[in-house]
Short mmCIF file of C-alpha atoms and ligand atoms in Angstrom, two decimals:
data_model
loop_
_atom_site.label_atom_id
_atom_site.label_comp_id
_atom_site.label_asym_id
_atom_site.label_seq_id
_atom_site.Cartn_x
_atom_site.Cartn_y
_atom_site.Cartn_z
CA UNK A 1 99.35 120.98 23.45
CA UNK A 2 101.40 124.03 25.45
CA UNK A 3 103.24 124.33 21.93
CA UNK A 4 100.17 124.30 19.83
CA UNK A 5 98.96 126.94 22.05
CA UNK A 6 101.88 129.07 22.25
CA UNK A 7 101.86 128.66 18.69
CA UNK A 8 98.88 130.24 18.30
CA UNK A 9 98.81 132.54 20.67
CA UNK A 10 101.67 134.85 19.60
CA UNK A 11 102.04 133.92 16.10
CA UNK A 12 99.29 136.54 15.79
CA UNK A 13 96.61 133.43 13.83
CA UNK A 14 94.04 134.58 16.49
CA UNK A 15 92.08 137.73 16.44
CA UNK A 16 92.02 139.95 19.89
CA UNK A 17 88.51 138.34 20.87
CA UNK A 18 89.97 134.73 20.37
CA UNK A 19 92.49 134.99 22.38
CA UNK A 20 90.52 137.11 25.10
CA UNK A 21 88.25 134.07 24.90
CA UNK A 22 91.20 131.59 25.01
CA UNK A 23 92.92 133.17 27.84
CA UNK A 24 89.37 133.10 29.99
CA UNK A 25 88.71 129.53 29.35
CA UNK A 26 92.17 128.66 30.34
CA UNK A 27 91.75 130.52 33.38
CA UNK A 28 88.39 128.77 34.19
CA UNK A 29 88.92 125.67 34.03
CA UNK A 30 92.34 125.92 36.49
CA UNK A 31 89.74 127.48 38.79
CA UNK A 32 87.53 124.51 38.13
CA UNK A 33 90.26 121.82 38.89
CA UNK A 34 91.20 123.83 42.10
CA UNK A 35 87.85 123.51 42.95
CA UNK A 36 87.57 119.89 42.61
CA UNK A 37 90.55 119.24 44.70
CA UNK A 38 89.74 121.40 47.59
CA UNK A 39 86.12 119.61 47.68
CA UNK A 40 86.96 116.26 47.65
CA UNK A 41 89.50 117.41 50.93
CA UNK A 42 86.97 119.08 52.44
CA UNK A 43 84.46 115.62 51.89
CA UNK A 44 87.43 113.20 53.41
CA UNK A 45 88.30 115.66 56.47
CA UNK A 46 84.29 115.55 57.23
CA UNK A 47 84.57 111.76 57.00
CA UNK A 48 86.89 111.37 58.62
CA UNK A 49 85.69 113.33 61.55
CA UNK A 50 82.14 111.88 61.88
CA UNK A 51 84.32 108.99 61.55
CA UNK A 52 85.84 109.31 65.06
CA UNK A 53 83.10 111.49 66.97
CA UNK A 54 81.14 107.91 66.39
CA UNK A 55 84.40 106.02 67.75
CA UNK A 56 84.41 108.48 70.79
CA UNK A 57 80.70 108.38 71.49
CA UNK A 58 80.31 104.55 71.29
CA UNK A 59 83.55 104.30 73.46
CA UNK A 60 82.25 106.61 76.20
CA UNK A 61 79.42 104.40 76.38
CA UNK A 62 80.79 100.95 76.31
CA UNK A 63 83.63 101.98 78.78
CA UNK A 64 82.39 100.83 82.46
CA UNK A 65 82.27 103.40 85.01
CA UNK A 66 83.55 102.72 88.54
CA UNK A 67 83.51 104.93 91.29
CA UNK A 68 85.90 105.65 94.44
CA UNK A 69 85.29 106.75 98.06
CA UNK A 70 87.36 108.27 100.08
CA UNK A 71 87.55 109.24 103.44
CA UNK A 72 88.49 113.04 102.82
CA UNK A 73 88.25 114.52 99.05
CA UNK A 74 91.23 116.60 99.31
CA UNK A 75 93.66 114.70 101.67
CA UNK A 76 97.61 114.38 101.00
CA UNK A 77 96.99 110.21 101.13
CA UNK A 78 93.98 110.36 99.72
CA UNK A 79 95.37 111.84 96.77
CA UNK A 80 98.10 109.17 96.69
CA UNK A 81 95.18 106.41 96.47
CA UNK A 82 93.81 108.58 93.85
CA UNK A 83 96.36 108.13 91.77
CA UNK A 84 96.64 104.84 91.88
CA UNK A 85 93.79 104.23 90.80
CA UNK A 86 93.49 107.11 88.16
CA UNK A 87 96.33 105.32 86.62
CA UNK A 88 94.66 102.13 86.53
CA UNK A 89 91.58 103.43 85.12
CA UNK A 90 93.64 105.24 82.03
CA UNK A 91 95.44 101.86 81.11
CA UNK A 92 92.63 99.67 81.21
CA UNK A 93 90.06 102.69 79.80
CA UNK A 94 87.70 102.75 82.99
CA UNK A 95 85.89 105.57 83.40
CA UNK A 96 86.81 106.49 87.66
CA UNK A 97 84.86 108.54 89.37
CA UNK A 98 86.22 110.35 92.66
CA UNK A 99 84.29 111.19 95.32
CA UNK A 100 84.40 111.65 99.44
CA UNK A 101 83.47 114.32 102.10
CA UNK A 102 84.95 117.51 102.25
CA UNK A 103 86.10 116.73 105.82
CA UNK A 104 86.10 113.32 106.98
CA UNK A 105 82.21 112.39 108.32
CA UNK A 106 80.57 108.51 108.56
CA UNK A 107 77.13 110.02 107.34
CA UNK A 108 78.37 111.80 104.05
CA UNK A 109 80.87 108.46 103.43
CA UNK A 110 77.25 106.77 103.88
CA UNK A 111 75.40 109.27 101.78
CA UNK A 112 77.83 109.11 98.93
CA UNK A 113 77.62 105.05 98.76
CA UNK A 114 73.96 105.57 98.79
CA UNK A 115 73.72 107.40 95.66
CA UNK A 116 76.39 105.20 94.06
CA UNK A 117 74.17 102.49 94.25
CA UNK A 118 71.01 104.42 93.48
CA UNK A 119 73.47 105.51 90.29
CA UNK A 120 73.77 102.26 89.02
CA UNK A 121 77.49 102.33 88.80
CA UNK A 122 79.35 98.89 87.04
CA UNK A 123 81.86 98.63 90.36
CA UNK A 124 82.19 100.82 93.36
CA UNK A 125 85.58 100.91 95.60
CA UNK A 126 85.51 102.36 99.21
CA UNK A 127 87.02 103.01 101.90
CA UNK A 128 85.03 100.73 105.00
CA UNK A 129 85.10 103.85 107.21
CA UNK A 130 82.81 102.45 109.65
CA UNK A 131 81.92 98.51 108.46
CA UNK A 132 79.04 98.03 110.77
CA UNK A 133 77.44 101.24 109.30
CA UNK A 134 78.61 101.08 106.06
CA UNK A 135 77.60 96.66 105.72
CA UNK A 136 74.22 96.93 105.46
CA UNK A 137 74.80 99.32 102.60
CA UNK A 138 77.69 97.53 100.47
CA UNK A 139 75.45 94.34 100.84
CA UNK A 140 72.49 96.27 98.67
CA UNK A 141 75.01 97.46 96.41
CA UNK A 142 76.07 93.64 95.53
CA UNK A 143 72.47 92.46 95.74
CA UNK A 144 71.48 94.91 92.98
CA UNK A 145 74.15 93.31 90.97
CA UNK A 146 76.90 96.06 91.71
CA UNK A 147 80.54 94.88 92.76
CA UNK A 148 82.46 96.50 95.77
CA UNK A 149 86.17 96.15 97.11
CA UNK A 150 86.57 97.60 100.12
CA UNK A 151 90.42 99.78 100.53
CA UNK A 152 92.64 100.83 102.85
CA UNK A 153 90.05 99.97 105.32
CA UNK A 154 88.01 96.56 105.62
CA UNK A 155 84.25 96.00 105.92
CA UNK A 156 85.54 91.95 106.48
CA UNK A 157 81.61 90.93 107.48
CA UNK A 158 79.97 92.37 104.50
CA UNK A 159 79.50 90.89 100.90
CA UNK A 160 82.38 92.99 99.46
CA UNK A 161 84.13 90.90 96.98
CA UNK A 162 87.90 91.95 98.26
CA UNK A 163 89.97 94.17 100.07
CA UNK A 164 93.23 95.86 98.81
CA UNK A 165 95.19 97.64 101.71
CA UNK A 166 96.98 97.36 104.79
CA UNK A 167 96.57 94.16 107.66
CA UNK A 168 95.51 97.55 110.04
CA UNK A 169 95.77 94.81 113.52
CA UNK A 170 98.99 93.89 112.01
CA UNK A 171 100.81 97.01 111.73
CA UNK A 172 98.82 98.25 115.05
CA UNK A 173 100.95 95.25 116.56
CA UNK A 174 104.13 95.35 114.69
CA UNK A 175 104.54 99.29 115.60
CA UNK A 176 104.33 98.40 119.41
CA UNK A 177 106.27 95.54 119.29
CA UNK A 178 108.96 97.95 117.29
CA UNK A 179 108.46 100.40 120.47
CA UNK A 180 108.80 97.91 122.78
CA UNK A 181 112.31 96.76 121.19
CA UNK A 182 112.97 100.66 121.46
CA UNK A 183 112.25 101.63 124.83
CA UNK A 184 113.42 99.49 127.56
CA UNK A 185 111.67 101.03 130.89
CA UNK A 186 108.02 101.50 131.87
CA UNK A 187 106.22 104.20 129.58
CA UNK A 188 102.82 106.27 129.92
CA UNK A 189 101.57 106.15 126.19
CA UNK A 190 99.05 108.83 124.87
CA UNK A 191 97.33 108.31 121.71
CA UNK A 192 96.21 110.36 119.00
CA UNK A 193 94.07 108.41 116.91
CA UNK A 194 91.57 109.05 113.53
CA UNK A 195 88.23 109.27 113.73
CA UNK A 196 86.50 107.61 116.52
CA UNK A 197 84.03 104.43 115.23
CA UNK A 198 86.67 104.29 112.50
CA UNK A 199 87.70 100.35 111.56
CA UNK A 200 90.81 100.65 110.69
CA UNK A 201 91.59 102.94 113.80
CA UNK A 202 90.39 101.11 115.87
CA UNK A 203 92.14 97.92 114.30
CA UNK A 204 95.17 99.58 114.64
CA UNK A 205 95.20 100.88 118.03
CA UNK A 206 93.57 96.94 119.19
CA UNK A 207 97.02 95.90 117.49
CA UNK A 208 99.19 98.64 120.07
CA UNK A 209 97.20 96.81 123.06
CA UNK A 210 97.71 93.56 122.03
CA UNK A 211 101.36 94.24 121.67
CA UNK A 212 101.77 96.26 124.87
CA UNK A 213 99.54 93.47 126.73
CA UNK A 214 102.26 91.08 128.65
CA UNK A 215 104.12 94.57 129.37
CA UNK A 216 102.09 95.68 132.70
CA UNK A 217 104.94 98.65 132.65
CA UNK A 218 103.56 100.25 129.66
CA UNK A 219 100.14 101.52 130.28
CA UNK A 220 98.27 103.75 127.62
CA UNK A 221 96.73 106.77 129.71
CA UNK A 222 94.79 108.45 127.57
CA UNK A 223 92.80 108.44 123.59
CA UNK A 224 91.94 111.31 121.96
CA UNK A 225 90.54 112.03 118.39
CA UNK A 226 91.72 114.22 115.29
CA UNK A 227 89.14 113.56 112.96
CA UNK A 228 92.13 113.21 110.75
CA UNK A 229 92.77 116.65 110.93
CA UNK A 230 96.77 117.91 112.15
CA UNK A 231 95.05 121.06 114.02
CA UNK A 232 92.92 119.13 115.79
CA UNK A 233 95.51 116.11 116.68
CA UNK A 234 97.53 118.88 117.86
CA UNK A 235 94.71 120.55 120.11
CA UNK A 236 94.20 116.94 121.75
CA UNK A 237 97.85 116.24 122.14
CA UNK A 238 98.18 119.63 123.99
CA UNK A 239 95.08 118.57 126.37
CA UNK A 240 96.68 115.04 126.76
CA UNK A 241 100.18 116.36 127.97
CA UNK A 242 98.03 119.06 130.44
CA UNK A 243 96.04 116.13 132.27
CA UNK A 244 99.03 113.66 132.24
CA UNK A 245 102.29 115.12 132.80
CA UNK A 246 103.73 111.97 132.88
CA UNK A 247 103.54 110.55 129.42
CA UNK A 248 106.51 109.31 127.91
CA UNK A 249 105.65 108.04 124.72
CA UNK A 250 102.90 109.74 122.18
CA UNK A 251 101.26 107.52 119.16
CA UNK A 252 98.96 108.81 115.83
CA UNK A 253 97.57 106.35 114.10
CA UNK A 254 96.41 108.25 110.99
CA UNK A 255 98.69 110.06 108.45
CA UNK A 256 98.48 113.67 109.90
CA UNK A 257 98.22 112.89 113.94
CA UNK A 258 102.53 112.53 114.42
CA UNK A 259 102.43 116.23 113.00
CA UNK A 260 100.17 117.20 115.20
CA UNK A 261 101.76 115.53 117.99
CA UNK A 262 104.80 117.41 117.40
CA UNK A 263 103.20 120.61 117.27
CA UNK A 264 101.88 119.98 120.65
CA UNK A 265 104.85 118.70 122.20
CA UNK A 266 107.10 121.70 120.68
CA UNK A 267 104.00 123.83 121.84
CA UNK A 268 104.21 122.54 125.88
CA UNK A 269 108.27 122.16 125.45
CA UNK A 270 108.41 117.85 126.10
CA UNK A 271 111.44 116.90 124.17
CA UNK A 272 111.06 114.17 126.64
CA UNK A 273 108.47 112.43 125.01
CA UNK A 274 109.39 110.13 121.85
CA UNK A 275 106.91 110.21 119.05
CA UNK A 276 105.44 107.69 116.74
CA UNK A 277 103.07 107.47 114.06
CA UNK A 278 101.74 106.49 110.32
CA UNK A 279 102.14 107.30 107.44
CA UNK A 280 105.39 108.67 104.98
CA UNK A 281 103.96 112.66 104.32
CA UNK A 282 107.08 114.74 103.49
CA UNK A 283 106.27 116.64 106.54
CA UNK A 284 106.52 113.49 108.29
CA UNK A 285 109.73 112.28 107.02
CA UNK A 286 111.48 115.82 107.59
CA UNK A 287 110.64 115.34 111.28
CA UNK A 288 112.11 112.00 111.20
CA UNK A 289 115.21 112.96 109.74
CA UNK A 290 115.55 116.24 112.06
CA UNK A 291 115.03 113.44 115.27
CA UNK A 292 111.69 114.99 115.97
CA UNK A 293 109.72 111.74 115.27
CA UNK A 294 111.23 108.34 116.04
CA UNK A 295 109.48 106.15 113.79
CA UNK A 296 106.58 105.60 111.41
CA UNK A 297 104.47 103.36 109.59
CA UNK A 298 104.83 103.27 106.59
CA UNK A 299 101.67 101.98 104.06
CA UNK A 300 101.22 101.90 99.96
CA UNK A 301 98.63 104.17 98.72
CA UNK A 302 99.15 104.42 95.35
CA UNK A 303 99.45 100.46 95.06
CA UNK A 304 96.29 100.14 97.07
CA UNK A 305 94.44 102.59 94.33
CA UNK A 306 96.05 100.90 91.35
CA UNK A 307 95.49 97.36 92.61
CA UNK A 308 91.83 98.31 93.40
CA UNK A 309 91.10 98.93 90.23
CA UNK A 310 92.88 96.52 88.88
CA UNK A 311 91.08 93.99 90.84
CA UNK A 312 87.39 95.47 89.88
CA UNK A 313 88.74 95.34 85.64
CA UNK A 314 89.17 91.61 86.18
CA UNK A 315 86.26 90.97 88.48
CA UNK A 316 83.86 92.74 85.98
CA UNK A 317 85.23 90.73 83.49
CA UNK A 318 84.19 87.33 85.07
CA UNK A 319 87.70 86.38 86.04
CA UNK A 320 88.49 85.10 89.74
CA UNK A 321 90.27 87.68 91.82
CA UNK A 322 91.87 87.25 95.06
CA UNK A 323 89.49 88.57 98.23
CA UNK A 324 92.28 89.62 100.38
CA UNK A 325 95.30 91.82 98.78
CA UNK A 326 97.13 93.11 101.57
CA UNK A 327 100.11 95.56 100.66
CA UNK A 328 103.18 96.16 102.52
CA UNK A 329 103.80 98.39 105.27
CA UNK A 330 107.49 98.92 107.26
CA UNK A 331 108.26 101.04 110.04
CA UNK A 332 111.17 103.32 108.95
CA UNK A 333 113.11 105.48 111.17
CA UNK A 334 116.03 107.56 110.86
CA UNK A 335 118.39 104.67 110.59
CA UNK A 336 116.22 104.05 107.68
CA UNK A 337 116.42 107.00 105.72
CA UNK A 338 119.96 107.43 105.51
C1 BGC B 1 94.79 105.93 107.01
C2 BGC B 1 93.62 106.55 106.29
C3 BGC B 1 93.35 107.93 106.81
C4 BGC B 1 94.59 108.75 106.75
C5 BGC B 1 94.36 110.12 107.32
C6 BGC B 1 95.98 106.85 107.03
O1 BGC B 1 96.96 106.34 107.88
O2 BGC B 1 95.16 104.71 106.44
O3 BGC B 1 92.49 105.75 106.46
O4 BGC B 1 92.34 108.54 106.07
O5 BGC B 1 95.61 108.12 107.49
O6 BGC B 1 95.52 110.86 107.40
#
């Protein structure tokens, strides 16, 4: 065909108009195939496309949607449970929602558990700040049909399904039985705790008494609060060493309190008193490793967040779960870390 035309072409058998004409219909119908081919792309890419913005819509809507509640939105551990239990969420395509108080409070914790269940949510995880204010609440959650696990902190009376964190009693107890192994002679203890009504504070600090009962030589002098905030654990630990100059031994029982406690002892110059606490912040471990701090407890965040949701995927899907998942703690020291 390419010969015949050649052939024609310049062997000078077609006028000046025929080949004008030749050359133009040529010329055409390349255009015309060109055409076709970058049509029928153009049909497949917006096939393709509708293809998955269906996929995506009807996945967004089939996924279940769980929320979390923390105690503090932007909190070191609270990020760690985060985590968890983003990562959870991604492998088993949950759709998590995050949500707590800008600074730790019982009546926006209640507030935001409140509209969770007004929200309709398929599974709601939280922290049981306060369980005899927070019961009544998780109990019309599961009677409208919506599932709750209670973390890091129990609600134990309510209708929550399960809890995934730490025994709180249990490490209250193992921590002063550690400092009892530690310190040999009668002590005056101070203690720096969370926020005040809070369970697992309270569990913890019932586990320090409990330890410290058969010892009438080791007498706790004095509570005080820090709303789980370091400035304000170190404001109360400064107040504490004022009003009892004879404490020997000074205890926080949430993450930030032992850094507060050492502000406040380097603050009134006690490098007589030995400090204890909760919790494995960086901050925390530096001042374990420098001598400051003597020992802490240390907890699993991130497993409790992952395990959470973990827990919730397989409840939703109408398999049994365990009701009680507690994970580890250990009290490390400087021994520990080397
Ligand atoms: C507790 C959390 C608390 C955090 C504050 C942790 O030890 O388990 O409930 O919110 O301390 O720092």
């Amino acid at each position: 065909m390419l010969r015949w035309m050649f052939f024609y072409f310049f062997e000078g058998r077609l006028t000046m108009k025929q080949k004008t004409l030749l050359f133009t219909s040529i010329l055409l119908a390349f255009a015309l195939i060109g055409l076709v081919v970058v049509f029928g792309n153009t049909v497949n890419e917006i096939h393709t496309l509708s293809k998955s913005i269906h996929q995506q819509g009807s996945s967004s809507i089939d996924r279940k949607h769980f929320i979390l509640i923390v105690e503090e939105y932007d909190h070191a551990y609270w990020k760690r449970v985060a985590n968890g239990a983003m990562d959870s969420a991604k492998n088993n395509n949950i759709s998590l929602e995050i949500v707590g108080p800008f600074r730790s409070n019982i009546s926006e914790h209640k507030i935001l558990l409140e509209k969770a269940v007004a929200s309709k949510v398929d599974g709601i995880i939280i922290q049981g700040l306060d369980d005899a204010e927070e019961t009544p609440i998780i109990n019309k959650a599961v009677e409208k049909g919506i599932p709750v696990i209670t973390i890091d902190t129990d609600a134990a009376q309510s209708n929550r399904f399960a809890y995934v964190g730490t025994d709180n009693f249990r490490s209250g107890y193992l921590l002063g039985r550690y400092i009892l192994e530690q310190t040999k002679s009668s002590e005056k203890i101070g203690i720096i705790s969370g926020v005040k009504g809070a369970t697992n504070q309270r569990e913890r600090v019932g586990g320090l008494v409990s330890a410290f009962k058969n010892r009438l030589d080791f007498e706790i002098v004095d509570m005080g609060y820090s709303d789980i905030s370091r400035l304000k654990a170190a404001q109360e630990a400064v107040k504490m060493l004022r009003e009892h100059s004879n404490i020997t031994i000074m205890i926080g029982t949430s993450g930030l309190d032992v850094m507060g406690i050492y502000d406040a002892v380097k603050h009134q110059k006690r490098n007589d008193v030995s400090i204890y606490g909760y919790d494995d912040m960086p901050e925390t471990i530096e001042l374990i490793q420098g001598g400051y701090v003597k020992a802490t407890v240390v907890q699993k965040p991130y497993t409790m967040g992952l395990k959470a949701v973990d827990l919730m995927v397989d409840y939703t899907n109408g398999h049994k779960t365990l009701s009680t998942l507690h994970t580890d703690t250990k009290i490390i020291s400087k021994e520990d870390l080397k």
